[in-house]
Amino acid sequence: MFDIESSIQGWRGALLAREMVRVEDADELEDHLRAEIEDLSALQRGGVTALSPEEVFGIAARRLGRTDALAAEFAKSDPGAVWRRRWIWMLGGYLGIGFAVSLITTVATVAYGYSRGQDSTWGVVLYSSILLFGLIAVVGLARWSSRSSAPARLQDGLVRRLRTTAGIAGLTLVAIALKAAIVPVAPMLLLRMDGVRTFEPVASMWYAQASLWLAPFVALALLIWFERGRLDRGESRPT
Amino acid sequence: MPNSLSKDLVAASSKPIVLAILARGENYGYAIIQEVRERSNGRVEWTEGMLYPVLHRLEEQKLIRARWVVGESGRKRKYYRLSPQGSKSLASDREEWNAVHGTLKALWE
């Protein structure tokens, strides 16, 4: 028995499996498909319905075009969107991990100071400020990305959920690797001459610390900028 | 059966046509395609894959604005309308197209 509702859901799922189609786009196209179905269902021949539900769905879906072709058209309208969304996830993952690390460190510092009977006020102040920064950044990013409906809601199909999860994990790893690559390099760039004999890394100095924190963001911003520039040029080329 | 427009001409005319339709009032994707078909007597046949990216691009350029409306059936529908910038853009499009039209007409007379 043909079930038109499950066919529509299947069609929507195939559309959403494409990375460049946002949930909002799928909503709009689903409404279009349903309007088409309504019009076709109303067709009559000799006083009875002309088309079976299966035929109606087939024609309506065909009119909208194959889902992959449709998705490709969407990608063309904004080629940078997919990458911007990936960078948002990446940044989110990076901030999320930084936040988790600060949280654990704070708890550990407080516990350590407490167990040694020491005053750990300074440690708490330092790490609370990092915590606060992390929290503001994560919340801000989440709000911004939800407003631009960038990382689509996760409830749309198992396939999308798996893809998104794999995507976040992969991109977070890239972000961590990026930071790991910068950590040994940054102090070397900020060497302090200690007499004439040794070069001592000055990772403890505030600007070294700041550069460690800022470098991944600067790198990300640069990557986004390069990516946009490349894609914008690609868009203006006649196809 | 009249010939349909060439691909290049369809692409070039999509923006002024969308703006001109929305200048007549708020509208949504499916109805816009129907309207284009009717007004052109079937000579301009738009595909969905073409229209929605155009709408989204115009929305990004702030020439049109969009809002979601929940209908009686409980279904969400995205409606588009012209923005003040869109009206200006349509006016200059109109001049350009009239200039082209006038030139060709004078040459073919």
mmCIF file of C-alpha atoms in Angstrom:
data_model
loop_
_atom_site.group_PDB
_atom_site.id
_atom_site.type_symbol
_atom_site.label_atom_id
_atom_site.label_comp_id
_atom_site.label_asym_id
_atom_site.label_seq_id
_atom_site.Cartn_x
_atom_site.Cartn_y
_atom_site.Cartn_z
ATOM 1 C CA MET A 1 0.000 0.000 0.000
ATOM 2 C CA PHE A 2 1.409 3.361 -1.034
ATOM 3 C CA ASP A 3 1.747 5.882 1.789
ATOM 4 C CA ILE A 4 2.181 9.406 0.434
ATOM 5 C CA GLU A 5 3.188 10.853 3.811
ATOM 6 C CA SER A 6 6.135 8.496 4.237
ATOM 7 C CA SER A 7 7.139 9.157 0.632
ATOM 8 C CA ILE A 8 7.226 12.898 1.338
ATOM 9 C CA GLN A 9 9.306 12.283 4.444
ATOM 10 C CA GLY A 10 11.674 10.081 2.453
ATOM 11 C CA TRP A 11 12.022 12.774 -0.190
ATOM 12 C CA ARG A 12 12.737 15.370 2.482
ATOM 13 C CA GLY A 13 15.287 13.098 4.097
ATOM 14 C CA ALA A 14 17.131 12.661 0.789
ATOM 15 C CA LEU A 15 17.208 16.431 0.401
ATOM 16 C CA LEU A 16 18.502 17.031 3.925
ATOM 17 C CA ALA A 17 21.203 14.410 3.523
ATOM 18 C CA ARG A 18 22.844 16.960 1.238
ATOM 19 C CA GLU A 19 25.014 19.242 3.280
ATOM 20 C CA MET A 20 24.172 22.450 1.426
ATOM 21 C CA VAL A 21 20.425 22.188 2.066
ATOM 22 C CA ARG A 22 19.402 23.846 5.298
ATOM 23 C CA VAL A 23 16.380 22.692 7.296
ATOM 24 C CA GLU A 24 14.709 25.969 6.345
ATOM 25 C CA ASP A 25 15.256 25.217 2.632
ATOM 26 C CA ALA A 26 13.832 21.721 3.077
ATOM 27 C CA ASP A 27 10.762 23.197 4.820
ATOM 28 C CA GLU A 28 10.224 25.545 1.889
ATOM 29 C CA LEU A 29 10.639 22.841 -0.748
ATOM 30 C CA GLU A 30 8.430 20.432 1.179
ATOM 31 C CA ASP A 31 5.696 23.061 1.215
ATOM 32 C CA HIS A 32 6.185 23.416 -2.534
ATOM 33 C CA LEU A 33 5.933 19.654 -3.059
ATOM 34 C CA ARG A 34 2.753 19.522 -0.977
ATOM 35 C CA ALA A 35 1.190 22.403 -2.933
ATOM 36 C CA GLU A 36 2.004 20.562 -6.150
ATOM 37 C CA ILE A 37 0.498 17.345 -4.737
ATOM 38 C CA GLU A 38 -2.691 19.183 -3.716
ATOM 39 C CA ASP A 39 -3.130 20.622 -7.206
ATOM 40 C CA LEU A 40 -2.487 17.296 -8.907
ATOM 41 C CA SER A 41 -4.812 15.417 -6.529
ATOM 42 C CA ALA A 42 -7.620 17.804 -7.448
ATOM 43 C CA LEU A 43 -7.399 16.826 -11.130
ATOM 44 C CA GLN A 44 -10.488 14.963 -12.272
ATOM 45 C CA ARG A 45 -11.369 12.832 -15.256
ATOM 46 C CA GLY A 46 -14.982 11.818 -15.832
ATOM 47 C CA GLY A 47 -15.992 12.993 -12.368
ATOM 48 C CA VAL A 48 -13.435 10.862 -10.530
ATOM 49 C CA THR A 49 -9.906 11.515 -9.366
ATOM 50 C CA ALA A 50 -7.614 11.265 -12.351
ATOM 51 C CA LEU A 51 -4.427 10.167 -10.621
ATOM 52 C CA SER A 52 -3.643 7.696 -7.871
ATOM 53 C CA PRO A 53 -1.684 8.996 -4.854
ATOM 54 C CA GLU A 54 1.364 7.161 -6.127
ATOM 55 C CA GLU A 55 1.107 8.835 -9.537
ATOM 56 C CA VAL A 56 0.515 12.207 -7.892
ATOM 57 C CA PHE A 57 3.628 11.892 -5.762
ATOM 58 C CA GLY A 58 5.692 10.676 -8.712
ATOM 59 C CA ILE A 59 4.717 13.600 -10.921
ATOM 60 C CA ALA A 60 5.099 16.221 -8.165
ATOM 61 C CA ALA A 61 8.546 14.949 -7.157
ATOM 62 C CA ARG A 62 9.585 14.795 -10.798
ATOM 63 C CA ARG A 63 8.513 18.372 -11.372
ATOM 64 C CA LEU A 64 10.664 19.596 -8.546
ATOM 65 C CA GLY A 65 13.608 17.759 -10.035
ATOM 66 C CA ARG A 66 15.903 15.114 -8.665
ATOM 67 C CA THR A 67 16.915 15.898 -5.094
ATOM 68 C CA ASP A 68 20.624 15.898 -5.906
ATOM 69 C CA ALA A 69 20.166 18.305 -8.817
ATOM 70 C CA LEU A 70 17.992 20.516 -6.626
ATOM 71 C CA ALA A 71 20.612 20.506 -3.872
ATOM 72 C CA ALA A 72 23.330 21.359 -6.395
ATOM 73 C CA GLU A 73 21.348 24.429 -7.455
ATOM 74 C CA PHE A 74 21.135 25.489 -3.825
ATOM 75 C CA ALA A 75 24.878 25.116 -3.428
ATOM 76 C CA LYS A 76 25.426 27.345 -6.470
ATOM 77 C CA SER A 77 23.405 30.183 -4.962
ATOM 78 C CA ASP A 78 25.804 30.421 -2.013
ATOM 79 C CA PRO A 79 28.932 28.319 -2.513
ATOM 80 C CA GLY A 80 30.576 29.623 0.644
ATOM 81 C CA ALA A 81 27.717 28.595 2.932
ATOM 82 C CA VAL A 82 28.778 24.985 3.394
ATOM 83 C CA TRP A 83 32.289 25.991 4.407
ATOM 84 C CA ARG A 84 31.120 28.791 6.649
ATOM 85 C CA ARG A 85 28.929 26.277 8.446
ATOM 86 C CA ARG A 86 31.869 23.885 8.820
ATOM 87 C CA TRP A 87 34.035 26.628 10.307
ATOM 88 C CA ILE A 88 31.304 27.501 12.762
ATOM 89 C CA TRP A 89 31.187 23.889 13.921
ATOM 90 C CA MET A 90 34.959 23.827 14.132
ATOM 91 C CA LEU A 91 35.112 26.998 16.172
ATOM 92 C CA GLY A 92 32.311 25.712 18.372
ATOM 93 C CA GLY A 93 34.149 22.439 18.973
ATOM 94 C CA TYR A 94 37.349 24.284 19.784
ATOM 95 C CA LEU A 95 35.637 26.619 22.228
ATOM 96 C CA GLY A 96 33.680 23.747 23.753
ATOM 97 C CA ILE A 97 36.849 21.776 24.440
ATOM 98 C CA GLY A 98 38.628 24.837 25.801
ATOM 99 C CA PHE A 99 35.671 25.384 28.086
ATOM 100 C CA ALA A 100 35.699 21.765 29.302
ATOM 101 C CA VAL A 101 39.449 21.931 29.981
ATOM 102 C CA SER A 102 39.052 25.165 31.993
ATOM 103 C CA LEU A 103 36.249 23.591 33.975
ATOM 104 C CA ILE A 104 38.289 20.522 34.873
ATOM 105 C CA THR A 105 41.366 22.631 35.680
ATOM 106 C CA THR A 106 39.362 24.920 37.946
ATOM 107 C CA VAL A 107 37.912 22.027 39.890
ATOM 108 C CA ALA A 108 41.340 20.423 40.145
ATOM 109 C CA THR A 109 43.016 23.668 41.288
ATOM 110 C CA VAL A 110 40.423 24.297 43.945
ATOM 111 C CA ALA A 111 40.568 20.686 45.140
ATOM 112 C CA TYR A 112 44.379 20.703 45.183
ATOM 113 C CA GLY A 113 44.572 23.970 47.125
ATOM 114 C CA TYR A 114 41.963 22.744 49.539
ATOM 115 C CA SER A 115 43.717 19.419 50.158
ATOM 116 C CA ARG A 116 47.029 21.200 50.837
ATOM 117 C CA GLY A 117 45.367 23.713 53.091
ATOM 118 C CA GLN A 118 46.472 26.513 50.761
ATOM 119 C CA ASP A 119 44.685 29.611 49.683
ATOM 120 C CA SER A 120 43.769 29.108 46.056
ATOM 121 C CA THR A 121 41.947 32.411 45.555
ATOM 122 C CA TRP A 122 44.197 33.501 42.696
ATOM 123 C CA GLY A 123 43.796 30.241 40.870
ATOM 124 C CA VAL A 124 40.039 30.484 41.221
ATOM 125 C CA VAL A 125 39.954 34.064 39.954
ATOM 126 C CA LEU A 126 42.151 33.171 36.975
ATOM 127 C CA TYR A 127 40.242 30.099 35.941
ATOM 128 C CA SER A 128 36.819 31.599 36.592
ATOM 129 C CA SER A 129 37.665 34.361 34.174
ATOM 130 C CA ILE A 130 38.705 31.775 31.568
ATOM 131 C CA LEU A 131 35.505 29.857 32.303
ATOM 132 C CA LEU A 132 33.451 32.985 31.879
ATOM 133 C CA PHE A 133 35.168 33.784 28.591
ATOM 134 C CA GLY A 134 34.576 30.240 27.339
ATOM 135 C CA LEU A 135 30.949 30.308 28.387
ATOM 136 C CA ILE A 136 30.263 33.674 26.744
ATOM 137 C CA ALA A 137 32.010 32.566 23.555
ATOM 138 C CA VAL A 138 30.118 29.274 23.337
ATOM 139 C CA VAL A 139 26.730 30.840 24.100
ATOM 140 C CA GLY A 140 27.397 33.707 21.707
ATOM 141 C CA LEU A 141 28.427 31.350 18.939
ATOM 142 C CA ALA A 142 25.407 29.130 19.526
ATOM 143 C CA ARG A 143 23.026 32.091 19.385
ATOM 144 C CA TRP A 144 24.650 33.496 16.278
ATOM 145 C CA SER A 145 24.654 30.185 14.443
ATOM 146 C CA SER A 146 21.042 29.432 15.357
ATOM 147 C CA ARG A 147 19.971 32.843 14.105
ATOM 148 C CA SER A 148 21.604 32.258 10.742
ATOM 149 C CA SER A 149 20.127 28.724 11.030
ATOM 150 C CA ALA A 150 23.600 27.495 10.193
ATOM 151 C CA PRO A 151 24.043 24.174 11.982
ATOM 152 C CA ALA A 152 20.630 22.771 11.226
ATOM 153 C CA ARG A 153 18.506 21.211 13.904
ATOM 154 C CA LEU A 154 19.620 17.695 14.601
ATOM 155 C CA GLN A 155 16.296 15.907 14.617
ATOM 156 C CA ASP A 156 16.136 15.489 10.873
ATOM 157 C CA GLY A 157 16.954 11.910 10.163
ATOM 158 C CA LEU A 158 19.587 9.536 11.442
ATOM 159 C CA VAL A 159 21.792 10.026 8.393
ATOM 160 C CA ARG A 160 22.101 13.728 8.975
ATOM 161 C CA ARG A 161 22.712 13.220 12.667
ATOM 162 C CA LEU A 162 25.546 10.793 11.991
ATOM 163 C CA ARG A 163 27.048 13.038 9.331
ATOM 164 C CA THR A 164 26.867 16.050 11.599
ATOM 165 C CA THR A 165 28.415 14.185 14.524
ATOM 166 C CA ALA A 166 31.230 12.865 12.360
ATOM 167 C CA GLY A 167 31.677 16.336 10.924
ATOM 168 C CA ILE A 168 31.944 18.040 14.323
ATOM 169 C CA ALA A 169 34.342 15.382 15.608
ATOM 170 C CA GLY A 170 36.548 15.687 12.535
ATOM 171 C CA LEU A 171 36.602 19.458 12.506
ATOM 172 C CA THR A 172 37.235 19.642 16.251
ATOM 173 C CA LEU A 173 40.249 17.378 15.746
ATOM 174 C CA VAL A 174 41.486 19.736 13.055
ATOM 175 C CA ALA A 175 41.119 22.656 15.465
ATOM 176 C CA ILE A 176 43.025 20.784 18.193
ATOM 177 C CA ALA A 177 45.734 19.808 15.714
ATOM 178 C CA LEU A 178 45.955 23.443 14.683
ATOM 179 C CA LYS A 179 46.508 24.500 18.275
ATOM 180 C CA ALA A 180 48.932 21.648 18.920
ATOM 181 C CA ALA A 181 50.960 22.794 15.945
ATOM 182 C CA ILE A 182 51.053 26.344 17.251
ATOM 183 C CA VAL A 183 51.912 25.538 20.901
ATOM 184 C CA PRO A 184 55.556 24.534 20.324
ATOM 185 C CA VAL A 185 56.075 27.172 17.656
ATOM 186 C CA ALA A 186 54.715 30.249 19.432
ATOM 187 C CA PRO A 187 57.203 30.254 22.372
ATOM 188 C CA MET A 188 60.046 29.776 19.916
ATOM 189 C CA LEU A 189 58.953 32.873 18.102
ATOM 190 C CA LEU A 190 58.923 34.782 21.351
ATOM 191 C CA LEU A 191 62.409 33.954 22.608
ATOM 192 C CA ARG A 192 63.948 36.132 25.244
ATOM 193 C CA MET A 193 67.674 36.536 25.217
ATOM 194 C CA ASP A 194 69.049 35.498 28.563
ATOM 195 C CA GLY A 195 72.612 36.831 28.632
ATOM 196 C CA VAL A 196 74.465 35.389 25.660
ATOM 197 C CA ARG A 197 74.319 31.713 26.539
ATOM 198 C CA THR A 198 70.733 30.587 26.401
ATOM 199 C CA PHE A 199 67.498 31.369 24.695
ATOM 200 C CA GLU A 200 64.694 30.860 27.109
ATOM 201 C CA PRO A 201 61.160 30.344 25.912
ATOM 202 C CA VAL A 202 58.864 32.909 27.433
ATOM 203 C CA ALA A 203 55.631 30.988 27.240
ATOM 204 C CA SER A 204 54.743 32.265 30.689
ATOM 205 C CA MET A 205 54.619 35.870 29.549
ATOM 206 C CA TRP A 206 51.211 37.311 28.948
ATOM 207 C CA TYR A 207 51.610 37.981 25.244
ATOM 208 C CA ALA A 208 52.883 34.454 24.652
ATOM 209 C CA GLN A 209 49.812 33.119 26.419
ATOM 210 C CA ALA A 210 47.567 35.493 24.536
ATOM 211 C CA SER A 211 49.060 34.487 21.204
ATOM 212 C CA LEU A 212 48.428 30.832 22.061
ATOM 213 C CA TRP A 213 44.814 31.629 22.686
ATOM 214 C CA LEU A 214 44.355 33.907 19.739
ATOM 215 C CA ALA A 215 46.369 32.058 17.111
ATOM 216 C CA PRO A 216 43.747 29.392 16.303
ATOM 217 C CA PHE A 217 41.087 32.072 15.919
ATOM 218 C CA VAL A 218 43.295 34.144 13.659
ATOM 219 C CA ALA A 219 44.110 31.014 11.644
ATOM 220 C CA LEU A 220 40.410 30.181 11.354
ATOM 221 C CA ALA A 221 39.518 33.697 10.315
ATOM 222 C CA LEU A 222 42.214 33.616 7.655
ATOM 223 C CA LEU A 223 41.042 30.242 6.366
ATOM 224 C CA ILE A 224 37.457 31.441 6.126
ATOM 225 C CA TRP A 225 38.628 34.539 4.344
ATOM 226 C CA PHE A 226 40.680 32.558 1.826
ATOM 227 C CA GLU A 227 37.871 30.087 1.287
ATOM 228 C CA ARG A 228 35.335 32.839 0.663
ATOM 229 C CA GLY A 229 37.593 34.633 -1.764
ATOM 230 C CA ARG A 230 38.234 31.456 -3.732
ATOM 231 C CA LEU A 231 34.577 30.484 -3.856
ATOM 232 C CA ASP A 232 33.387 33.954 -4.757
ATOM 233 C CA ARG A 233 35.723 33.957 -7.734
ATOM 234 C CA GLY A 234 34.472 30.494 -8.642
ATOM 235 C CA GLU A 235 30.908 31.765 -8.589
ATOM 236 C CA SER A 236 31.542 34.614 -11.000
ATOM 237 C CA ARG A 237 33.033 32.271 -13.591
ATOM 238 C CA PRO A 238 30.497 31.406 -16.280
ATOM 239 C CA THR A 239 29.424 27.782 -16.071
ATOM 240 C CA MET B 1 3.531 26.147 -29.415
ATOM 241 C CA PRO B 2 5.742 29.206 -28.929
ATOM 242 C CA ASN B 3 9.418 28.672 -28.238
ATOM 243 C CA SER B 4 10.548 28.994 -24.668
ATOM 244 C CA LEU B 5 13.245 31.484 -23.717
ATOM 245 C CA SER B 6 16.923 30.674 -23.971
ATOM 246 C CA LYS B 7 18.770 29.727 -20.790
ATOM 247 C CA ASP B 8 20.784 32.957 -20.691
ATOM 248 C CA LEU B 9 17.727 35.137 -21.065
ATOM 249 C CA VAL B 10 15.859 33.217 -18.360
ATOM 250 C CA ALA B 11 18.780 33.728 -15.987
ATOM 251 C CA ALA B 12 19.091 37.440 -16.790
ATOM 252 C CA SER B 13 15.384 38.160 -16.488
ATOM 253 C CA SER B 14 14.739 36.169 -13.319
ATOM 254 C CA LYS B 15 15.563 39.028 -10.953
ATOM 255 C CA PRO B 16 13.335 41.740 -12.494
ATOM 256 C CA ILE B 17 10.498 39.238 -12.962
ATOM 257 C CA VAL B 18 10.628 38.117 -9.319
ATOM 258 C CA LEU B 19 10.791 41.735 -8.129
ATOM 259 C CA ALA B 20 7.915 42.736 -10.437
ATOM 260 C CA ILE B 21 5.730 39.902 -9.129
ATOM 261 C CA LEU B 22 6.483 40.790 -5.519
ATOM 262 C CA ALA B 23 5.771 44.464 -6.275
ATOM 263 C CA ARG B 24 2.169 43.315 -6.798
ATOM 264 C CA GLY B 25 2.061 41.842 -3.311
ATOM 265 C CA GLU B 26 3.464 39.277 -0.913
ATOM 266 C CA ASN B 27 3.851 35.849 -2.491
ATOM 267 C CA TYR B 28 5.419 32.369 -2.100
ATOM 268 C CA GLY B 29 7.513 30.133 -4.342
ATOM 269 C CA TYR B 30 4.869 27.846 -5.799
ATOM 270 C CA ALA B 31 2.509 30.714 -6.646
ATOM 271 C CA ILE B 32 5.351 32.749 -8.161
ATOM 272 C CA ILE B 33 6.127 29.955 -10.628
ATOM 273 C CA GLN B 34 2.420 29.664 -11.510
ATOM 274 C CA GLU B 35 2.189 33.402 -12.018
ATOM 275 C CA VAL B 36 5.232 33.477 -14.300
ATOM 276 C CA ARG B 37 3.752 30.651 -16.380
ATOM 277 C CA GLU B 38 0.380 32.398 -16.691
ATOM 278 C CA ARG B 39 1.703 35.884 -17.425
ATOM 279 C CA SER B 40 4.088 34.603 -20.088
ATOM 280 C CA ASN B 41 1.486 32.292 -21.641
ATOM 281 C CA GLY B 42 3.753 29.388 -20.862
ATOM 282 C CA ARG B 43 6.772 30.830 -22.660
ATOM 283 C CA VAL B 44 8.733 31.374 -19.476
ATOM 284 C CA GLU B 45 8.926 28.049 -17.680
ATOM 285 C CA TRP B 46 10.789 28.248 -14.387
ATOM 286 C CA THR B 47 12.042 25.295 -12.437
ATOM 287 C CA GLU B 48 12.007 25.160 -8.657
ATOM 288 C CA GLY B 49 15.738 24.524 -8.623
ATOM 289 C CA MET B 50 16.173 27.871 -10.344
ATOM 290 C CA LEU B 51 13.631 29.997 -8.456
ATOM 291 C CA TYR B 52 14.537 29.272 -4.838
ATOM 292 C CA PRO B 53 18.240 30.094 -5.141
ATOM 293 C CA VAL B 54 17.216 33.376 -6.848
ATOM 294 C CA LEU B 55 14.796 34.173 -4.017
ATOM 295 C CA HIS B 56 17.409 33.380 -1.382
ATOM 296 C CA ARG B 57 20.019 35.499 -3.132
ATOM 297 C CA LEU B 58 17.641 38.471 -3.394
ATOM 298 C CA GLU B 59 16.812 37.996 0.275
ATOM 299 C CA GLU B 60 20.505 38.073 1.142
ATOM 300 C CA GLN B 61 20.916 41.236 -0.934
ATOM 301 C CA LYS B 62 18.050 42.684 1.123
ATOM 302 C CA LEU B 63 16.020 43.421 -2.008
ATOM 303 C CA ILE B 64 13.222 41.223 -0.688
ATOM 304 C CA ARG B 65 12.176 40.198 2.799
ATOM 305 C CA ALA B 66 10.786 36.861 3.909
ATOM 306 C CA ARG B 67 8.587 35.585 6.714
ATOM 307 C CA TRP B 68 7.155 32.236 7.686
ATOM 308 C CA VAL B 69 3.395 31.994 7.924
ATOM 309 C CA VAL B 70 1.607 29.009 9.435
ATOM 310 C CA GLY B 71 -1.444 28.211 7.330
ATOM 311 C CA GLU B 72 -4.790 26.706 8.324
ATOM 312 C CA SER B 73 -3.462 23.228 7.645
ATOM 313 C CA GLY B 74 -0.666 23.903 10.146
ATOM 314 C CA ARG B 75 1.879 23.948 7.342
ATOM 315 C CA LYS B 76 4.653 26.523 7.350
ATOM 316 C CA ARG B 77 4.950 28.606 4.204
ATOM 317 C CA LYS B 78 7.647 31.137 3.371
ATOM 318 C CA TYR B 79 6.278 34.394 1.989
ATOM 319 C CA TYR B 80 8.411 37.000 0.255
ATOM 320 C CA ARG B 81 7.782 40.707 -0.169
ATOM 321 C CA LEU B 82 9.596 43.645 -1.727
ATOM 322 C CA SER B 83 11.853 45.822 0.441
ATOM 323 C CA PRO B 84 12.355 49.570 -0.168
ATOM 324 C CA GLN B 85 15.756 48.745 -1.751
ATOM 325 C CA GLY B 86 13.981 46.176 -3.899
ATOM 326 C CA SER B 87 11.590 48.819 -5.211
ATOM 327 C CA LYS B 88 14.526 51.017 -6.192
ATOM 328 C CA SER B 89 16.297 48.123 -7.857
ATOM 329 C CA LEU B 90 13.145 47.224 -9.765
ATOM 330 C CA ALA B 91 12.816 50.817 -11.008
ATOM 331 C CA SER B 92 16.345 50.802 -12.429
ATOM 332 C CA ASP B 93 15.825 47.305 -13.909
ATOM 333 C CA ARG B 94 12.740 48.643 -15.600
ATOM 334 C CA GLU B 95 14.694 51.474 -17.207
ATOM 335 C CA GLU B 96 17.372 49.071 -18.437
ATOM 336 C CA TRP B 97 14.924 46.581 -19.903
ATOM 337 C CA ASN B 98 12.914 49.360 -21.538
ATOM 338 C CA ALA B 99 16.114 50.705 -23.100
ATOM 339 C CA VAL B 100 16.918 47.264 -24.556
ATOM 340 C CA HIS B 101 13.342 46.753 -25.671
ATOM 341 C CA GLY B 102 13.187 50.233 -27.266
ATOM 342 C CA THR B 103 16.451 49.700 -29.103
ATOM 343 C CA LEU B 104 15.421 46.364 -30.571
ATOM 344 C CA LYS B 105 12.003 47.677 -31.498
ATOM 345 C CA ALA B 106 13.504 50.647 -33.348
ATOM 346 C CA LEU B 107 15.904 48.349 -35.203
ATOM 347 C CA TRP B 108 13.256 45.823 -36.200
ATOM 348 C CA GLU B 109 10.669 48.318 -37.409
#
